[in-house]
mmCIF file of C-alpha atoms in Angstrom:
data_model
loop_
_atom_site.group_PDB
_atom_site.id
_atom_site.type_symbol
_atom_site.label_atom_id
_atom_site.label_comp_id
_atom_site.label_asym_id
_atom_site.label_seq_id
_atom_site.Cartn_x
_atom_site.Cartn_y
_atom_site.Cartn_z
ATOM 1 C CA MET A 1 -7.036 -15.463 12.116
ATOM 2 C CA PRO A 2 -3.858 -17.180 10.902
ATOM 3 C CA VAL A 3 -2.451 -15.936 7.612
ATOM 4 C CA LYS A 4 -3.164 -19.349 6.059
ATOM 5 C CA ASP A 5 -6.897 -18.656 6.499
ATOM 6 C CA LEU A 6 -6.547 -15.263 4.825
ATOM 7 C CA LYS A 7 -5.701 -16.837 1.462
ATOM 8 C CA THR A 8 -9.340 -17.737 0.796
ATOM 9 C CA ARG A 9 -10.528 -14.300 1.950
ATOM 10 C CA PHE A 10 -8.220 -12.623 -0.572
ATOM 11 C CA ALA A 11 -9.497 -14.930 -3.316
ATOM 12 C CA GLY A 12 -12.866 -13.186 -2.907
ATOM 13 C CA ILE A 13 -11.318 -9.965 -4.196
ATOM 14 C CA ALA A 14 -10.813 -11.653 -7.572
ATOM 15 C CA GLN A 15 -14.546 -12.196 -7.858
ATOM 16 C CA ARG A 16 -15.195 -8.453 -7.510
ATOM 17 C CA ASP A 17 -12.473 -7.449 -9.973
ATOM 18 C CA ALA A 18 -12.593 -9.430 -13.176
ATOM 19 C CA THR A 19 -9.470 -7.800 -14.630
ATOM 20 C CA SER A 20 -6.963 -9.726 -12.561
ATOM 21 C CA GLN A 21 -6.706 -12.158 -9.711
ATOM 22 C CA PRO A 22 -4.843 -11.423 -6.495
ATOM 23 C CA LEU A 23 -1.554 -13.220 -6.163
ATOM 24 C CA VAL A 24 -1.227 -14.602 -2.638
ATOM 25 C CA VAL A 25 2.038 -16.237 -1.628
ATOM 26 C CA GLU A 26 2.994 -17.599 1.777
ATOM 27 C CA THR A 27 6.549 -16.515 2.519
ATOM 28 C CA ALA A 28 9.175 -17.356 5.111
ATOM 29 C CA HIS A 29 9.281 -14.521 7.623
ATOM 30 C CA ALA A 30 12.994 -15.027 8.221
ATOM 31 C CA ALA A 31 13.711 -14.565 4.502
ATOM 32 C CA LYS A 32 11.118 -11.980 3.433
ATOM 33 C CA GLY A 33 10.008 -10.189 6.599
ATOM 34 C CA SER A 34 6.374 -11.212 6.190
ATOM 35 C CA HIS A 35 4.325 -14.377 6.365
ATOM 36 C CA LEU A 36 2.040 -13.561 3.446
ATOM 37 C CA ASP A 37 2.689 -11.464 0.337
ATOM 38 C CA VAL A 38 -0.421 -10.314 -1.533
ATOM 39 C CA VAL A 39 -0.553 -8.507 -4.881
ATOM 40 C CA VAL A 40 -3.911 -6.872 -5.679
ATOM 41 C CA PRO A 41 -5.225 -4.510 -8.361
ATOM 42 C CA SER A 42 -5.002 -0.894 -7.179
ATOM 43 C CA ALA A 43 -8.789 -0.547 -7.045
ATOM 44 C CA CYS A 44 -8.882 -3.358 -4.456
ATOM 45 C CA VAL A 45 -6.539 -1.979 -1.776
ATOM 46 C CA GLY A 46 -9.570 -0.953 0.292
ATOM 47 C CA ASP A 47 -11.004 -4.477 0.062
ATOM 48 C CA ALA A 48 -7.663 -5.906 1.208
ATOM 49 C CA ALA A 49 -7.535 -3.400 4.092
ATOM 50 C CA ARG A 50 -11.051 -4.388 5.225
ATOM 51 C CA ILE A 51 -10.133 -8.082 5.171
ATOM 52 C CA LEU A 52 -7.077 -7.437 7.319
ATOM 53 C CA ASP A 53 -8.930 -5.084 9.665
ATOM 54 C CA GLN A 54 -11.605 -7.741 10.283
ATOM 55 C CA ALA A 55 -8.820 -10.232 11.032
ATOM 56 C CA ALA A 56 -7.309 -7.921 13.719
ATOM 57 C CA PHE A 57 -4.333 -6.710 11.687
ATOM 58 C CA MET A 58 -3.089 -3.142 12.067
ATOM 59 C CA ILE A 59 -1.428 -1.018 9.422
ATOM 60 C CA GLU A 60 2.254 -0.612 10.174
ATOM 61 C CA ALA A 61 3.581 1.276 7.153
ATOM 62 C CA ILE A 62 2.786 2.444 3.631
ATOM 63 C CA THR A 63 5.505 3.332 1.175
ATOM 64 C CA GLY A 64 6.226 3.599 -2.508
ATOM 65 C CA VAL A 65 8.715 2.144 -4.937
ATOM 66 C CA ASP A 66 9.542 3.929 -8.182
ATOM 67 C CA TRP A 67 9.931 1.411 -11.021
ATOM 68 C CA LEU A 68 11.218 4.006 -13.477
ATOM 69 C CA ALA A 69 12.096 1.539 -16.274
ATOM 70 C CA ASP A 70 8.629 -0.076 -16.014
ATOM 71 C CA LYS A 71 6.891 3.334 -15.861
ATOM 72 C CA GLN A 72 5.080 2.223 -12.708
ATOM 73 C CA MET A 73 4.870 3.123 -9.047
ATOM 74 C CA GLU A 74 4.410 0.344 -6.518
ATOM 75 C CA ILE A 75 2.604 0.982 -3.259
ATOM 76 C CA VAL A 76 3.516 -1.370 -0.411
ATOM 77 C CA TYR A 77 1.316 -1.796 2.673
ATOM 78 C CA ASP A 78 2.735 -3.589 5.718
ATOM 79 C CA TYR A 79 0.331 -5.060 8.275
ATOM 80 C CA VAL A 80 0.951 -6.880 11.560
ATOM 81 C CA HIS A 81 -1.470 -9.021 13.583
ATOM 82 C CA LEU A 82 -2.177 -7.587 17.008
ATOM 83 C CA GLY A 83 -2.001 -10.959 18.773
ATOM 84 C CA SER A 84 0.293 -13.302 16.871
ATOM 85 C CA GLY A 85 2.679 -10.783 15.345
ATOM 86 C CA GLU A 86 2.195 -12.360 11.906
ATOM 87 C CA ARG A 87 2.928 -9.976 9.062
ATOM 88 C CA VAL A 88 1.185 -9.448 5.735
ATOM 89 C CA THR A 89 2.483 -7.318 2.874
ATOM 90 C CA VAL A 90 -0.002 -6.028 0.293
ATOM 91 C CA ARG A 91 1.374 -4.628 -2.970
ATOM 92 C CA THR A 92 -0.159 -2.892 -5.933
ATOM 93 C CA ARG A 93 1.119 -0.928 -8.918
ATOM 94 C CA VAL A 94 -0.177 2.153 -10.700
ATOM 95 C CA PRO A 95 1.033 3.938 -13.849
ATOM 96 C CA ARG A 96 3.868 6.338 -13.084
ATOM 97 C CA ASP A 97 2.297 9.096 -15.194
ATOM 98 C CA LYS A 98 -0.976 8.855 -13.205
ATOM 99 C CA PRO A 99 -0.067 7.471 -9.780
ATOM 100 C CA GLU A 100 -3.471 7.363 -8.124
ATOM 101 C CA LEU A 101 -5.352 4.794 -6.072
ATOM 102 C CA PRO A 102 -7.998 4.791 -3.325
ATOM 103 C CA SER A 103 -7.133 5.882 0.192
ATOM 104 C CA ILE A 104 -7.513 3.319 2.976
ATOM 105 C CA SER A 105 -7.812 6.011 5.660
ATOM 106 C CA ASP A 106 -11.535 5.257 5.971
ATOM 107 C CA VAL A 107 -10.623 1.726 7.153
ATOM 108 C CA TYR A 108 -7.445 2.627 9.058
ATOM 109 C CA PRO A 109 -7.539 6.278 10.187
ATOM 110 C CA GLY A 110 -3.824 6.058 11.041
ATOM 111 C CA ALA A 111 -3.094 5.447 7.348
ATOM 112 C CA ASN A 112 -3.733 9.169 6.897
ATOM 113 C CA TRP A 113 -0.175 10.017 7.963
ATOM 114 C CA HIS A 114 1.431 7.197 5.961
ATOM 115 C CA GLU A 115 -0.420 8.245 2.805
ATOM 116 C CA ARG A 116 0.597 11.876 3.267
ATOM 117 C CA GLU A 117 4.248 10.868 3.631
ATOM 118 C CA THR A 118 4.060 8.601 0.562
ATOM 119 C CA HIS A 119 2.475 11.450 -1.389
ATOM 120 C CA ASP A 120 5.229 13.841 -0.263
ATOM 121 C CA PHE A 121 8.092 11.600 -1.309
ATOM 122 C CA PHE A 122 6.681 9.801 -4.378
ATOM 123 C CA GLY A 123 3.813 11.972 -5.656
ATOM 124 C CA ILE A 124 1.282 9.140 -5.299
ATOM 125 C CA LEU A 125 -2.285 10.440 -4.950
ATOM 126 C CA PHE A 126 -4.686 8.704 -2.581
ATOM 127 C CA ALA A 127 -8.217 9.387 -3.822
ATOM 128 C CA GLY A 128 -10.688 10.091 -1.046
ATOM 129 C CA HIS A 129 -7.982 11.069 1.455
ATOM 130 C CA PRO A 130 -9.400 13.607 3.939
ATOM 131 C CA GLY A 131 -6.489 16.052 3.668
ATOM 132 C CA LEU A 132 -3.593 15.151 1.414
ATOM 133 C CA ILE A 133 -1.463 18.100 2.491
ATOM 134 C CA PRO A 134 2.328 17.938 2.888
ATOM 135 C CA LEU A 135 3.485 16.176 6.026
ATOM 136 C CA LEU A 136 7.275 16.434 5.875
ATOM 137 C CA LEU A 137 8.007 18.674 2.897
ATOM 138 C CA PRO A 138 7.350 22.418 2.745
ATOM 139 C CA GLU A 139 3.798 23.325 1.740
ATOM 140 C CA ASP A 140 5.019 24.928 -1.486
ATOM 141 C CA ALA A 141 7.156 21.913 -2.539
ATOM 142 C CA ARG A 142 6.515 20.896 -6.153
ATOM 143 C CA PHE A 143 8.929 17.956 -6.132
ATOM 144 C CA HIS A 144 8.966 14.371 -4.849
ATOM 145 C CA PRO A 145 12.493 13.510 -3.682
ATOM 146 C CA LEU A 146 12.236 9.697 -3.731
ATOM 147 C CA ARG A 147 11.352 9.481 -7.409
ATOM 148 C CA LYS A 148 14.299 8.061 -9.292
ATOM 149 C CA ASP A 149 14.352 10.950 -11.772
ATOM 150 C CA PHE A 150 14.437 13.607 -9.038
ATOM 151 C CA ALA A 151 17.299 16.077 -9.417
ATOM 152 C CA PRO A 152 17.795 18.749 -6.739
#
C-alpha cells in the first residue's frame, strides 16, 4: 500500500479519538528521511501500528526526545515498507512528569526491545509491555541518561 493511500487510513484514528485529529504530512524522503510523517495522540499509537502492520510495514526503531522546555517527551516510531522501502514516521507526545503510553509490542513483538531501550534512556513507560526490565542499563539503575536534566 503506497503511503499516499495511508492518509485516509490514519484519518480514521481521528474518529475514534475526539480530542485531536492526526496530522498526516507527506514529506520528501531526501529532505526528511521518511515519506510520511504522522502525529497521533498517545492513546492511538496502537491504532497507528495496526494500520501500518496491515499495510506490510515493519517497525524499524522507537526512540524518545526530551522537550525539557515544553515539559513533554516525544516518542518517535520509524516504520519501513517491506516491499517498496517507503518510510513512515509516527510521533506522539506525553507529559514529561508522567511519560506513559500504550505498548505496541502486541502488534509488533520486536518492539519489545525498542521500548525497553527507550524506557532505559528516557524513562518512558509503555503500558501493557510484557517485561519492561532494563535492557542496556544495570538492573538497579534509577536514572535515565538521555533526559536533558540528567547529571552523572
